[in-house]
Coordinates of C-alpha atoms in Angstrom, one line a residue:
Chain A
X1 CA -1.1 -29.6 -25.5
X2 CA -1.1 -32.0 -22.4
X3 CA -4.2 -31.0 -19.8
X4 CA -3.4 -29.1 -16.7
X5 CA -4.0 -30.8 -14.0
X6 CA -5.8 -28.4 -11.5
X7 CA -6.9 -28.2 -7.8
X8 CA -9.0 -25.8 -6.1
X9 CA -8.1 -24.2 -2.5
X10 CA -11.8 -22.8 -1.2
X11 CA -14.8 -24.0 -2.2
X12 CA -17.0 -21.2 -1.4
X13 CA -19.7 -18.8 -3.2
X14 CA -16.9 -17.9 -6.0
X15 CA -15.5 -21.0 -6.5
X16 CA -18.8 -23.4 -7.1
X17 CA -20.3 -20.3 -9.0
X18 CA -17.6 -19.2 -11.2
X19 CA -14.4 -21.7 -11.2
X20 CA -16.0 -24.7 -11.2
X21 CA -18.5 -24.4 -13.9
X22 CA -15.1 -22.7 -16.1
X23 CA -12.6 -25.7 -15.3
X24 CA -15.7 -28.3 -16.1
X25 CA -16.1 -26.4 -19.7
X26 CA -12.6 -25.7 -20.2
X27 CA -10.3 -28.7 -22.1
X28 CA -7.4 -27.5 -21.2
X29 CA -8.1 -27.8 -17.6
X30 CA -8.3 -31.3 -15.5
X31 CA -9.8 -30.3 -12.3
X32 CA -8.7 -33.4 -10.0
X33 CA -9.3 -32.3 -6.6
X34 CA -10.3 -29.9 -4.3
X35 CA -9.1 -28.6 -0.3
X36 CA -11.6 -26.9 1.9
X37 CA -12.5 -26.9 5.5
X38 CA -16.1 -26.2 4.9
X39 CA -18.1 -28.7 3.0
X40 CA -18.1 -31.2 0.5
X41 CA -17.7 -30.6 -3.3
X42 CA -20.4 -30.3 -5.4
X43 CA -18.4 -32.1 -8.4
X44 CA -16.9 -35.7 -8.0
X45 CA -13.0 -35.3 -6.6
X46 CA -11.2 -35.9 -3.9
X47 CA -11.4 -33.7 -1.4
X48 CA -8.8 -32.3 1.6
X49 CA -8.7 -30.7 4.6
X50 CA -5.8 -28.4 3.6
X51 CA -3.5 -27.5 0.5
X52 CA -0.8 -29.7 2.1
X53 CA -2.6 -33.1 2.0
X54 CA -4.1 -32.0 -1.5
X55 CA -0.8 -32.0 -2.4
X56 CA 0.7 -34.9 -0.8
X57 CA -2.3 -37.1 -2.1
X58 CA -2.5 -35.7 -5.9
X59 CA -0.1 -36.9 -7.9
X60 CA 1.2 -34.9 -11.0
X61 CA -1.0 -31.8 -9.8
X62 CA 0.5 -28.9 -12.0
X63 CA -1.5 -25.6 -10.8
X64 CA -4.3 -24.2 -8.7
X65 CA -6.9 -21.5 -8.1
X66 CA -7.2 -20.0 -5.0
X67 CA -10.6 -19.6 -3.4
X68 CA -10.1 -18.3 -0.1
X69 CA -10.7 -15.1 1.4
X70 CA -8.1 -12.8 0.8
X71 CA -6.1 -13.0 4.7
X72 CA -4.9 -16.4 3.8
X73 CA -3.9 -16.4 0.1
X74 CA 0.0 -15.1 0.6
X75 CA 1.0 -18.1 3.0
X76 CA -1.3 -20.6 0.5
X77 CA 0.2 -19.2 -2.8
X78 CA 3.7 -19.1 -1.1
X79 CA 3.2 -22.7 -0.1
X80 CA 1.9 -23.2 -3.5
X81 CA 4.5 -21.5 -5.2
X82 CA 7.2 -23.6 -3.2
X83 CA 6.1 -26.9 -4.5
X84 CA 6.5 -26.1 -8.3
X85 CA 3.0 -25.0 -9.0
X86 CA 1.1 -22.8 -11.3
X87 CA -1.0 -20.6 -8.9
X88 CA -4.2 -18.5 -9.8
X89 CA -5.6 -15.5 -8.1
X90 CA -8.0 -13.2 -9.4
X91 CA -10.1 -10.4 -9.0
X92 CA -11.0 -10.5 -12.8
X93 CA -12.2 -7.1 -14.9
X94 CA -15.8 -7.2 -16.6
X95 CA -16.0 -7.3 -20.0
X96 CA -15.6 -4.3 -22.3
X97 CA -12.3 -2.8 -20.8
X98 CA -10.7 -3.5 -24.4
X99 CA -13.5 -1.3 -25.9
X100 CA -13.4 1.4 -23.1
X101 CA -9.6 1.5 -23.3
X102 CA -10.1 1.9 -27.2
X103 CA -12.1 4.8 -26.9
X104 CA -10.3 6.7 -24.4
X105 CA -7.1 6.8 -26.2
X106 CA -6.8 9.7 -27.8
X107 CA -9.1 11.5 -25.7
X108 CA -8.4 13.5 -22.2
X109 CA -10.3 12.3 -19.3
X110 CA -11.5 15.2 -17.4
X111 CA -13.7 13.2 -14.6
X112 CA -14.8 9.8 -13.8
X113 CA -17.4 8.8 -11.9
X114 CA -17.6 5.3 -9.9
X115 CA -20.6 4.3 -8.3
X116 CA -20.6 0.5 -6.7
X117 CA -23.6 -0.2 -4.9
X118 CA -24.9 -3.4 -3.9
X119 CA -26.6 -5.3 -0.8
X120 CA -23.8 -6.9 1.2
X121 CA -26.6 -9.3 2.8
X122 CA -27.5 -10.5 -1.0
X123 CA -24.5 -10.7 -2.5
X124 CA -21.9 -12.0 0.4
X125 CA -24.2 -13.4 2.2
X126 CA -22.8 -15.2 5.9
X127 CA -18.9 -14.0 4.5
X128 CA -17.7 -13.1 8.2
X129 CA -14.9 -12.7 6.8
X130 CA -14.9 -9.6 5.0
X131 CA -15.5 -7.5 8.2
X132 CA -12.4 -9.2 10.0
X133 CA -8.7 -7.8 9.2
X134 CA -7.3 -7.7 5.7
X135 CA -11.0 -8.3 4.7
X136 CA -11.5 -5.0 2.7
X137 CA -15.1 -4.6 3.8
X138 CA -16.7 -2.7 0.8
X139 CA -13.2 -2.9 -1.4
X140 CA -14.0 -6.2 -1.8
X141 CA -16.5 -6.0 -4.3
X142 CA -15.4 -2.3 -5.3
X143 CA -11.9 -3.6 -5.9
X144 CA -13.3 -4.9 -9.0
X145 CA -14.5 -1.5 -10.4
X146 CA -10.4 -0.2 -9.4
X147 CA -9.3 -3.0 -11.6
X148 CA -11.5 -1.5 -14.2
X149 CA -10.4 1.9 -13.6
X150 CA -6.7 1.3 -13.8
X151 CA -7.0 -0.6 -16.7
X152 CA -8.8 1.5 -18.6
X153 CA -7.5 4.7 -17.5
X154 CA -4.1 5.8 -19.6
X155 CA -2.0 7.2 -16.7
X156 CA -1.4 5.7 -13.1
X157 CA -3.8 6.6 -10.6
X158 CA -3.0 7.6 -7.1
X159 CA -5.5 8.2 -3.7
X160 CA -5.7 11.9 -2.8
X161 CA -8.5 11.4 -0.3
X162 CA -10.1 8.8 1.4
X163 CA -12.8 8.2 3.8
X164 CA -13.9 4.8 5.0
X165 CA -17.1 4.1 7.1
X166 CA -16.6 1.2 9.5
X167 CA -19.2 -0.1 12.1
X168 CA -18.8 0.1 15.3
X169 CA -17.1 -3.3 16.1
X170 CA -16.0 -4.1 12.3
X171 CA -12.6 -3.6 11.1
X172 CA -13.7 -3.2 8.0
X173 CA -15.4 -0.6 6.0
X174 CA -19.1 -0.9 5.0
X175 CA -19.1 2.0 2.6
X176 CA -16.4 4.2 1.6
X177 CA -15.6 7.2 -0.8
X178 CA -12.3 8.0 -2.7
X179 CA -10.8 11.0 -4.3
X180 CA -8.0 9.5 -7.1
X181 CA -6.2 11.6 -9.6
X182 CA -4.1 11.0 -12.6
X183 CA -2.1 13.8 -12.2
X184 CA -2.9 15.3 -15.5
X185 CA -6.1 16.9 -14.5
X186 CA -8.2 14.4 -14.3
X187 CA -10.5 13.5 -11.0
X188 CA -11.9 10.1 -10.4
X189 CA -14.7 9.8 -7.3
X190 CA -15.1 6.4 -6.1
X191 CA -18.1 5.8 -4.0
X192 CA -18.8 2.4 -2.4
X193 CA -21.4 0.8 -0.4
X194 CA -22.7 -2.4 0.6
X195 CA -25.2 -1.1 2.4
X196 CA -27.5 -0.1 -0.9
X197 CA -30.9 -1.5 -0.8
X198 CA -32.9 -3.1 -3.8
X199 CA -30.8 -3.9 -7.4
X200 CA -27.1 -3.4 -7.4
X201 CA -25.5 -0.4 -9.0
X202 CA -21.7 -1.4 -10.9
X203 CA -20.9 1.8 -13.0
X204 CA -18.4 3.8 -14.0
X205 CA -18.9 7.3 -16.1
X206 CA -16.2 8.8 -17.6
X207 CA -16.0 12.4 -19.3
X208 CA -13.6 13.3 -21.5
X209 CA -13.1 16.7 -24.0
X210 CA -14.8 14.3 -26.7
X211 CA -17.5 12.5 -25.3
X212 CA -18.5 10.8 -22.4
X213 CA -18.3 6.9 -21.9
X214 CA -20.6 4.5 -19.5
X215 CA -19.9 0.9 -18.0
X216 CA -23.0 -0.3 -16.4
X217 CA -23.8 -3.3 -14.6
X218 CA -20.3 -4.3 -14.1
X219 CA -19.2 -3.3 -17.8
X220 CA -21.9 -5.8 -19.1
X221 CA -23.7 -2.5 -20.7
X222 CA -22.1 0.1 -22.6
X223 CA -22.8 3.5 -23.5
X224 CA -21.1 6.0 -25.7
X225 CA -22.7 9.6 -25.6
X226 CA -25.7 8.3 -24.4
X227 CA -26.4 5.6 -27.3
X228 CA -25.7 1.5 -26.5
X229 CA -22.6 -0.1 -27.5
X230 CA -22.8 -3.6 -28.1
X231 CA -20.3 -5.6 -25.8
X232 CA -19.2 -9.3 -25.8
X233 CA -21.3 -11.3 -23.3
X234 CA -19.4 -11.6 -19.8
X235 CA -17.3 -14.7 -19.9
X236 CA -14.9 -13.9 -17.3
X237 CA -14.0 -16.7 -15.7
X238 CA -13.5 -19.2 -18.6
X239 CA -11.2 -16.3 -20.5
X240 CA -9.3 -16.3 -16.8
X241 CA -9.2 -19.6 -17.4
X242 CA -7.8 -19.7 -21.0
X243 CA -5.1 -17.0 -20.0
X244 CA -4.2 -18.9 -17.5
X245 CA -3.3 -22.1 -19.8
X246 CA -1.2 -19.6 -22.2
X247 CA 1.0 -18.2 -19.2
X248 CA 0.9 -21.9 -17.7
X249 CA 2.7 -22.9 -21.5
X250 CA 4.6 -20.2 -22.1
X251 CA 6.1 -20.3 -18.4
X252 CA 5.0 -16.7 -18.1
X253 CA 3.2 -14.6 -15.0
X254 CA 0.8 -11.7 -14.8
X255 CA 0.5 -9.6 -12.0
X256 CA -1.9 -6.8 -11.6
X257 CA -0.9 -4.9 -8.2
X258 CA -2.3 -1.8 -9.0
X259 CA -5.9 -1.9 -7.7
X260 CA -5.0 -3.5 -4.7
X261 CA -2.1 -0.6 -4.2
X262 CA -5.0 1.8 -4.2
X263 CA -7.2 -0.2 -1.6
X264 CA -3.8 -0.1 0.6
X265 CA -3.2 3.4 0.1
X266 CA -6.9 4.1 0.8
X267 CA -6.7 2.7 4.0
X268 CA -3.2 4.6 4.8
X269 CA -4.6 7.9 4.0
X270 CA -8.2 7.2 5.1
X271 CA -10.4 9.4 7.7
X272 CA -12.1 6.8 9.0
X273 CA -15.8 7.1 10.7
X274 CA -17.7 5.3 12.9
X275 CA -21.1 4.1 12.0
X276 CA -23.7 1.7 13.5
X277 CA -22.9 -1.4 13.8
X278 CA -23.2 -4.2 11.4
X279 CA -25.0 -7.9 11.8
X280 CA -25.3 -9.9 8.9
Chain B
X14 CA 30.3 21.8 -10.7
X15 CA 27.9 24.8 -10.7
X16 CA 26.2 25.7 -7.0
X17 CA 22.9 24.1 -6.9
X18 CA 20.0 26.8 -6.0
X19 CA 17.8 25.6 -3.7
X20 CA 14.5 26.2 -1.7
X21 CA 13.0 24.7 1.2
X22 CA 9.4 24.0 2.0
X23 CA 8.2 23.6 5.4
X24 CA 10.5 25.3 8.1
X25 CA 9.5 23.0 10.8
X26 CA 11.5 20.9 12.8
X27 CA 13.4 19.5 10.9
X28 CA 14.2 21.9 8.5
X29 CA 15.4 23.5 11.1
X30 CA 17.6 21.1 13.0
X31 CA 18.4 19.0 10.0
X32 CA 17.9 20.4 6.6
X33 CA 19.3 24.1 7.2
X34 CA 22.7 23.4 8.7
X35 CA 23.3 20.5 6.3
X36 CA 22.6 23.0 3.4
X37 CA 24.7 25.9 4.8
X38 CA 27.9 23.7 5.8
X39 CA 27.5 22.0 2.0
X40 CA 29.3 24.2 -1.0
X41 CA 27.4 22.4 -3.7
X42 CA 24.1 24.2 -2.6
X43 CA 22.9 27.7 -2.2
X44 CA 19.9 27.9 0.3
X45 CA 17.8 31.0 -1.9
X46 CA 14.3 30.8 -0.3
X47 CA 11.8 29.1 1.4
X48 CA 8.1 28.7 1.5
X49 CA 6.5 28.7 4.6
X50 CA 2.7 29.8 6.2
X51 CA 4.3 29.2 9.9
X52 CA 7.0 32.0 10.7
X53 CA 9.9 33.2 9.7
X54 CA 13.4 32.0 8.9
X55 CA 16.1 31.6 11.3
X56 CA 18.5 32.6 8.2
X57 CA 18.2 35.6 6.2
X58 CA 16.6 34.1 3.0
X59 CA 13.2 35.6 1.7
X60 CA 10.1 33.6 2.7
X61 CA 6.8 32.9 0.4
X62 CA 3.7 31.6 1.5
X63 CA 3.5 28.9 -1.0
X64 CA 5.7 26.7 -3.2
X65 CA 4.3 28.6 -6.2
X66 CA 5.0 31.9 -4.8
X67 CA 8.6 30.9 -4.3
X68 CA 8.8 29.7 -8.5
X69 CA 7.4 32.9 -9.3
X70 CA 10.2 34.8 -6.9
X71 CA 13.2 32.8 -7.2
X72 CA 15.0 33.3 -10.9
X73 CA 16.8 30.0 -11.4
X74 CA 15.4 27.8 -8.7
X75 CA 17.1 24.5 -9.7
X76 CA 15.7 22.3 -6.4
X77 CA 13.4 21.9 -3.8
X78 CA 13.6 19.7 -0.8
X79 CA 10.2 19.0 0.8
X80 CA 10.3 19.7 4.9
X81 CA 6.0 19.5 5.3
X82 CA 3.8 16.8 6.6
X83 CA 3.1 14.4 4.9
X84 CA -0.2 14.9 3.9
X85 CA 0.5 17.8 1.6
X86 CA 4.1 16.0 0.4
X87 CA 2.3 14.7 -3.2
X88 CA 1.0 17.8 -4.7
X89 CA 3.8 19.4 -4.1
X90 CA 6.3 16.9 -5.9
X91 CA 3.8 17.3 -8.5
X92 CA 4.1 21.1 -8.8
X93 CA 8.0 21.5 -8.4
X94 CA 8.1 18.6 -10.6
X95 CA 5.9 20.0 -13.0
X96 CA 7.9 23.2 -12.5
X97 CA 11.0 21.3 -13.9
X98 CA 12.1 21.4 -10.8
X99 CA 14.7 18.6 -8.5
X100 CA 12.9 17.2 -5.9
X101 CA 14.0 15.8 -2.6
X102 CA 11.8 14.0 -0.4
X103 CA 13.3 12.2 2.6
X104 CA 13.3 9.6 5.6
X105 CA 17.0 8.4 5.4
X106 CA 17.7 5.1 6.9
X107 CA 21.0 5.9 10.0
X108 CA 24.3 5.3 9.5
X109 CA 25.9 1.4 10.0
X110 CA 23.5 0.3 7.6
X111 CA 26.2 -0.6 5.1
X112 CA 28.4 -2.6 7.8
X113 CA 25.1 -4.8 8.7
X114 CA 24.2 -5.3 5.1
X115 CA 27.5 -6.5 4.7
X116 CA 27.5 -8.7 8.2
X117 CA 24.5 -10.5 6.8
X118 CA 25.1 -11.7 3.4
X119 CA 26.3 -14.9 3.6
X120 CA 24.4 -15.0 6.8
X121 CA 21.0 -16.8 7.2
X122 CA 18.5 -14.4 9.4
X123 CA 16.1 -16.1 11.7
X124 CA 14.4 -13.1 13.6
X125 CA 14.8 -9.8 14.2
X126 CA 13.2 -7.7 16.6
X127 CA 12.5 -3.9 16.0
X128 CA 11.9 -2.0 18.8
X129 CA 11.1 2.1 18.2
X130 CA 9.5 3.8 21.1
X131 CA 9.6 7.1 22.1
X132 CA 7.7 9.8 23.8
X133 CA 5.9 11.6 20.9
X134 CA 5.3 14.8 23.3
X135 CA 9.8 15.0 23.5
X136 CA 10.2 14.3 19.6
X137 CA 7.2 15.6 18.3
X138 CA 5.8 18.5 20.3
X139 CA 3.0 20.0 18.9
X140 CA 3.1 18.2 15.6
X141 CA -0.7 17.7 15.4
X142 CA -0.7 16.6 11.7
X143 CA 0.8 13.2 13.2
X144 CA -3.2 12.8 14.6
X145 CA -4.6 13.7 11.2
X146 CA -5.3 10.8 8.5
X147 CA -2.6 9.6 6.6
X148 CA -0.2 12.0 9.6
X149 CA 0.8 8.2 10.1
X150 CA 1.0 8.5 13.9
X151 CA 3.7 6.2 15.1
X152 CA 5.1 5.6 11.8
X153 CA 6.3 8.8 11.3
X154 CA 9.2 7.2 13.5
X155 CA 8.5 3.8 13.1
X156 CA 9.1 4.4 9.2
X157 CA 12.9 5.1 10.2
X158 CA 13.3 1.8 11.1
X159 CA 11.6 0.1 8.3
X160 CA 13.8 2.0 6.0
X161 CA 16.9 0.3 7.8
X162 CA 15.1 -3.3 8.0
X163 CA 14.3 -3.2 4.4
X164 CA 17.5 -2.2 3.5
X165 CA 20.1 -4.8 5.5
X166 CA 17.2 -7.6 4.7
X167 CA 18.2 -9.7 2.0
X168 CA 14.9 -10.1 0.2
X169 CA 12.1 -7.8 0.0
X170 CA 10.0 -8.0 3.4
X171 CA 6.1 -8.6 3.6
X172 CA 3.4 -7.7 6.6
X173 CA 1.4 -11.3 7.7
X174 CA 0.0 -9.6 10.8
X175 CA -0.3 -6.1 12.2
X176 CA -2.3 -4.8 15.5
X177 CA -2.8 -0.9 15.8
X178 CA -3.5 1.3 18.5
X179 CA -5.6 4.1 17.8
X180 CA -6.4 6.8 20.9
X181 CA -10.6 7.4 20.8
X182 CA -11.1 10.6 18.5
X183 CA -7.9 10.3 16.5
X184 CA -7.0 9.2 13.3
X185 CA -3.3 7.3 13.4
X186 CA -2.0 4.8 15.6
X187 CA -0.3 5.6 18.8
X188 CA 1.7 2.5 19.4
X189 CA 1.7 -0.6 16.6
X190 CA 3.3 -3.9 16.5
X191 CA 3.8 -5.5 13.0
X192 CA 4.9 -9.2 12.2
X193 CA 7.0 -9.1 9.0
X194 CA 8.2 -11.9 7.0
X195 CA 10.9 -12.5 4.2
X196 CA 9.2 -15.3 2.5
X197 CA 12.4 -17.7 3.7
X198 CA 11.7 -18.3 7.0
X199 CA 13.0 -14.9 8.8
X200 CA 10.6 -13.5 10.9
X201 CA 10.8 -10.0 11.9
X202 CA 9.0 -8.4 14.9
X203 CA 8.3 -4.6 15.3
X204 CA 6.7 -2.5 18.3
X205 CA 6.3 1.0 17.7
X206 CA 5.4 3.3 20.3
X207 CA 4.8 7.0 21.0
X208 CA 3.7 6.3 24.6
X209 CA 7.3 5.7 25.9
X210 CA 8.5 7.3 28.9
X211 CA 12.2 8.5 30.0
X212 CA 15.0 7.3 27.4
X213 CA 13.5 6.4 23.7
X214 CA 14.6 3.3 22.4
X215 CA 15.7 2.7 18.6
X216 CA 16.8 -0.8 18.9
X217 CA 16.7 -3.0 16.3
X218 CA 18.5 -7.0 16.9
X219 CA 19.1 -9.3 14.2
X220 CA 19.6 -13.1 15.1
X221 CA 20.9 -15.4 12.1
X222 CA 22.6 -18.8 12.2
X223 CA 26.3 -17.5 12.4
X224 CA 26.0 -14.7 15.3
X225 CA 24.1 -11.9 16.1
X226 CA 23.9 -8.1 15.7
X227 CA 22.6 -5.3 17.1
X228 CA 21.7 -1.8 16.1
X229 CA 20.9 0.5 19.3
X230 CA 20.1 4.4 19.4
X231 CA 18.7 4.6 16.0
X232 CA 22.2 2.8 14.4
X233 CA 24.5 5.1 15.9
X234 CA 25.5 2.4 18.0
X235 CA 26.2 -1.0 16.5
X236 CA 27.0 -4.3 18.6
X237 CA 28.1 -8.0 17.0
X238 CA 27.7 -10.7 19.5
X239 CA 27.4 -8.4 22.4
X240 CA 30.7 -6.5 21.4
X241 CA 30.7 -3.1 20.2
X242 CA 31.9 -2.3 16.7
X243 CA 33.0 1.8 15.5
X244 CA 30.8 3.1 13.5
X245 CA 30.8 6.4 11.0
X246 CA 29.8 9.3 13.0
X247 CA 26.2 9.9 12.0
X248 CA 26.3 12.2 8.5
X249 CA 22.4 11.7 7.6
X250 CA 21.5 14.7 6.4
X251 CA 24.6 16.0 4.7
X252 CA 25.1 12.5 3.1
X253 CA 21.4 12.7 2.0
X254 CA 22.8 16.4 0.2
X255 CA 25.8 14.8 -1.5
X256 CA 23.8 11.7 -2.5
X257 CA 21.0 14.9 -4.3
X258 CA 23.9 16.7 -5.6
X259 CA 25.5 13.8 -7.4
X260 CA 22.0 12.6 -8.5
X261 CA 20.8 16.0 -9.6
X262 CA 24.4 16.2 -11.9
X263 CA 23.8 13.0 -13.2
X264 CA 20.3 13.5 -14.2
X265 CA 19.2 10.5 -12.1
X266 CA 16.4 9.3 -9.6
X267 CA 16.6 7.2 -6.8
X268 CA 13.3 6.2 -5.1
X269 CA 12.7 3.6 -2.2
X270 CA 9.3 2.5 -2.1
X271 CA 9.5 -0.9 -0.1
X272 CA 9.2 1.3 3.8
X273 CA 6.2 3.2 2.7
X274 CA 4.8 0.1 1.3
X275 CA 5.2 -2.0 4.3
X276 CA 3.5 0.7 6.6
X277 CA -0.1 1.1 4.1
X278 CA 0.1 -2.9 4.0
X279 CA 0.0 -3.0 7.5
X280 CA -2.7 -0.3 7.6
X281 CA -4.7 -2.3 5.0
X282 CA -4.3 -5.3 7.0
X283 CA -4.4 -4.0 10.6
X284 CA -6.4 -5.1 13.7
X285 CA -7.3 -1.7 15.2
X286 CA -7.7 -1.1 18.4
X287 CA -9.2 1.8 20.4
X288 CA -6.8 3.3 23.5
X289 CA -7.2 6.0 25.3
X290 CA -7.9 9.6 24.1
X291 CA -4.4 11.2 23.8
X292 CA -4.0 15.0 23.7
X293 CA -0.5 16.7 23.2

């Protein structure tokens, strides 16, 4: 098979940690050049000031990833999308979900538990961004654990309670608790934070009538009834990256709306609070 | 056909104005009960102070329609459902939207402008669940005309921007303006707003590239370049009782998600912005 020639839109913390290090290891990818208003790449290509010129100046580009935050990703993946090519956006699952999807079927869930925790200074450090409209505060790193959820969990999961903490001149929560349900008895409580001092907590516990399951560190770590399960080491971005080049071959497409459903419906049903403000 | 039993839950306002004459004047149904923790009925049908209540008291219950807030709207699908029960659940789009479907295929739309203001202490006295979260403030009405954009626009409709105005100490938004877009250039302009004084205005105006149309009054009125065309007398609430008859006969389901969507988009999105306190 012929190499995809690839571009990147966004060349921030996600995209020099995670897609560039993929595409460079990945022969089925040619990454060719790059579009960012914000610095210089830290890999040898061309680079644009928007996805326009990027465009106009790369000949034969077939598909891109984009990097940017989330406000500007419909109008860039329309754009995309309107010149012919093959458009990536992700919010990837850890690891393990096959094994934790395995294990639930043929149990009943009775609760799950969702606890993701993590210093918003240490891990999105200077993202402005996140606190402006449409920048999903704390669901931005806790939409990864709904992605999780809903992929693991057997029945479709809807918001019966929300309650968002947003500081006082942020539009966009720091912390924030949920109530989902199944709607065949089981409860799933979602708290998030990105105000949690010291390591980072990413795990999910899930009781069922035989057993109880736990994803820890992001689904890195396993546990079933209290004993370790091995799980395959985290290679996220490169298996993005290979699905990607199946769909890309097979003229196929793979949409996941369902966590980002729940973030909207969060927000729609949400008590929101005030609490003190926010500086990064 | 055999008469269709049915319940009611809520006996608010519109159960009341809408939902009770529709079901007396309509020989398909037979209004048995209602469930209600707010007073009495103004017909002579036995009241219960919960859904569950009314199962237990009504032998052969076939349907329910659901007249609460919408808070509560979700568990209670769930139960009559769960009850094997037919459900209805409504916000119907006015009438005319058939003819301006019709007027705009064929038709390229450039803009439209919704305009939906009223004063929420004339349409909505007392309805304190508006304030609550997820009461949806000024969508409650504003929904209305979202349900008559989405249907007449060809293609599905998507929020880019949306400002909301939230009164200090409450939880929904008072007044909101949304920009929509259709993904092929349309743009589509909406201002809700609870705060308006005297007449309300339902008003929606759609500008293409072969004429313009106009909906006024909620599309009881309906104007094609500036001259008035007849429309139906307005039937909504009998029509929506035909429209459950025939589905409940056929065994079928008909569910519009694309209004509801639009309105937690734009709260997922939204800049919000504090206004005054407002107290009914």
């Amino acid at each position: 098979m012929a190499t995809i020639r690839i571009g990147l839109v966004g060349l921030g913390k996600i995209a020099r940690e995670q897609h560039i290090p993929s595409l460079m290891g990945d022969p089925r990818f040619q990454l060719v050049a790059a579009a960012t208003t914000s610095g210089a790449s830290p890999v040898a290509i061309p680079v644009h000031a928007t996805l326009a010129e990027m465009i106009a100046a790369t000949p034969d580009l077939q598909a891109v990833t984009l990097c940017t935050p989330p406000q500007e990703r419909c109008a860039l993946a329309r754009e995309a999308l309107d010149h012919g090519l093959h458009v990536m956006l992700e919010k990837p699952p850890g690891p393990a979900v096959q094994q934790t999807r395995a294990w639930i079927a043929g149990r009943r869930v009775r609760k799950a538990v969702v606890t993701w925790k993590e210093d918003v200074r240490i891990w999105h450090p200077g993202q402005s961004w996140i606190w402006q409209p449409g920048g999903l505060g704390a669901f931005d790193a806790g939409i990864n654990a709904l992605s999780i959820i809903t992929a693991v969990m057997p029945r479709p999961l809807f918001v019966t309670r929300a309650v968002l903490h947003v500081p006082v001149h942020r539009q966009a929560p720091i912390a924030a608790e949920l109530a989902l349900a199944d709607g065949a008895g089981a409860t799933i409580d979602v708290a998030l934070d990105f105000r949690q001092p010291g390591e980072a907590r990413w795990d999910i516990a899930i009781e069922t009538d035989a057993g109880q399951l736990e994803l820890r560190r992001g689904g890195a770590e396993l546990h079933i009834d209290g004993r370790p399960v091995a799980v395959p080491a985290s290679q996220e971005y490169p298996r993005l990256y290979e699905c990607f080049a199946g769909l890309i071959h097979a003229g196929g497409s793979d949409v996941d709306l369902a966590p980002l459903q729940l973030v909207a419906d969060a927000f729609l049903v949400a008590h929101r609070v005030e609490v003190e403000p926010f500086e990064d």
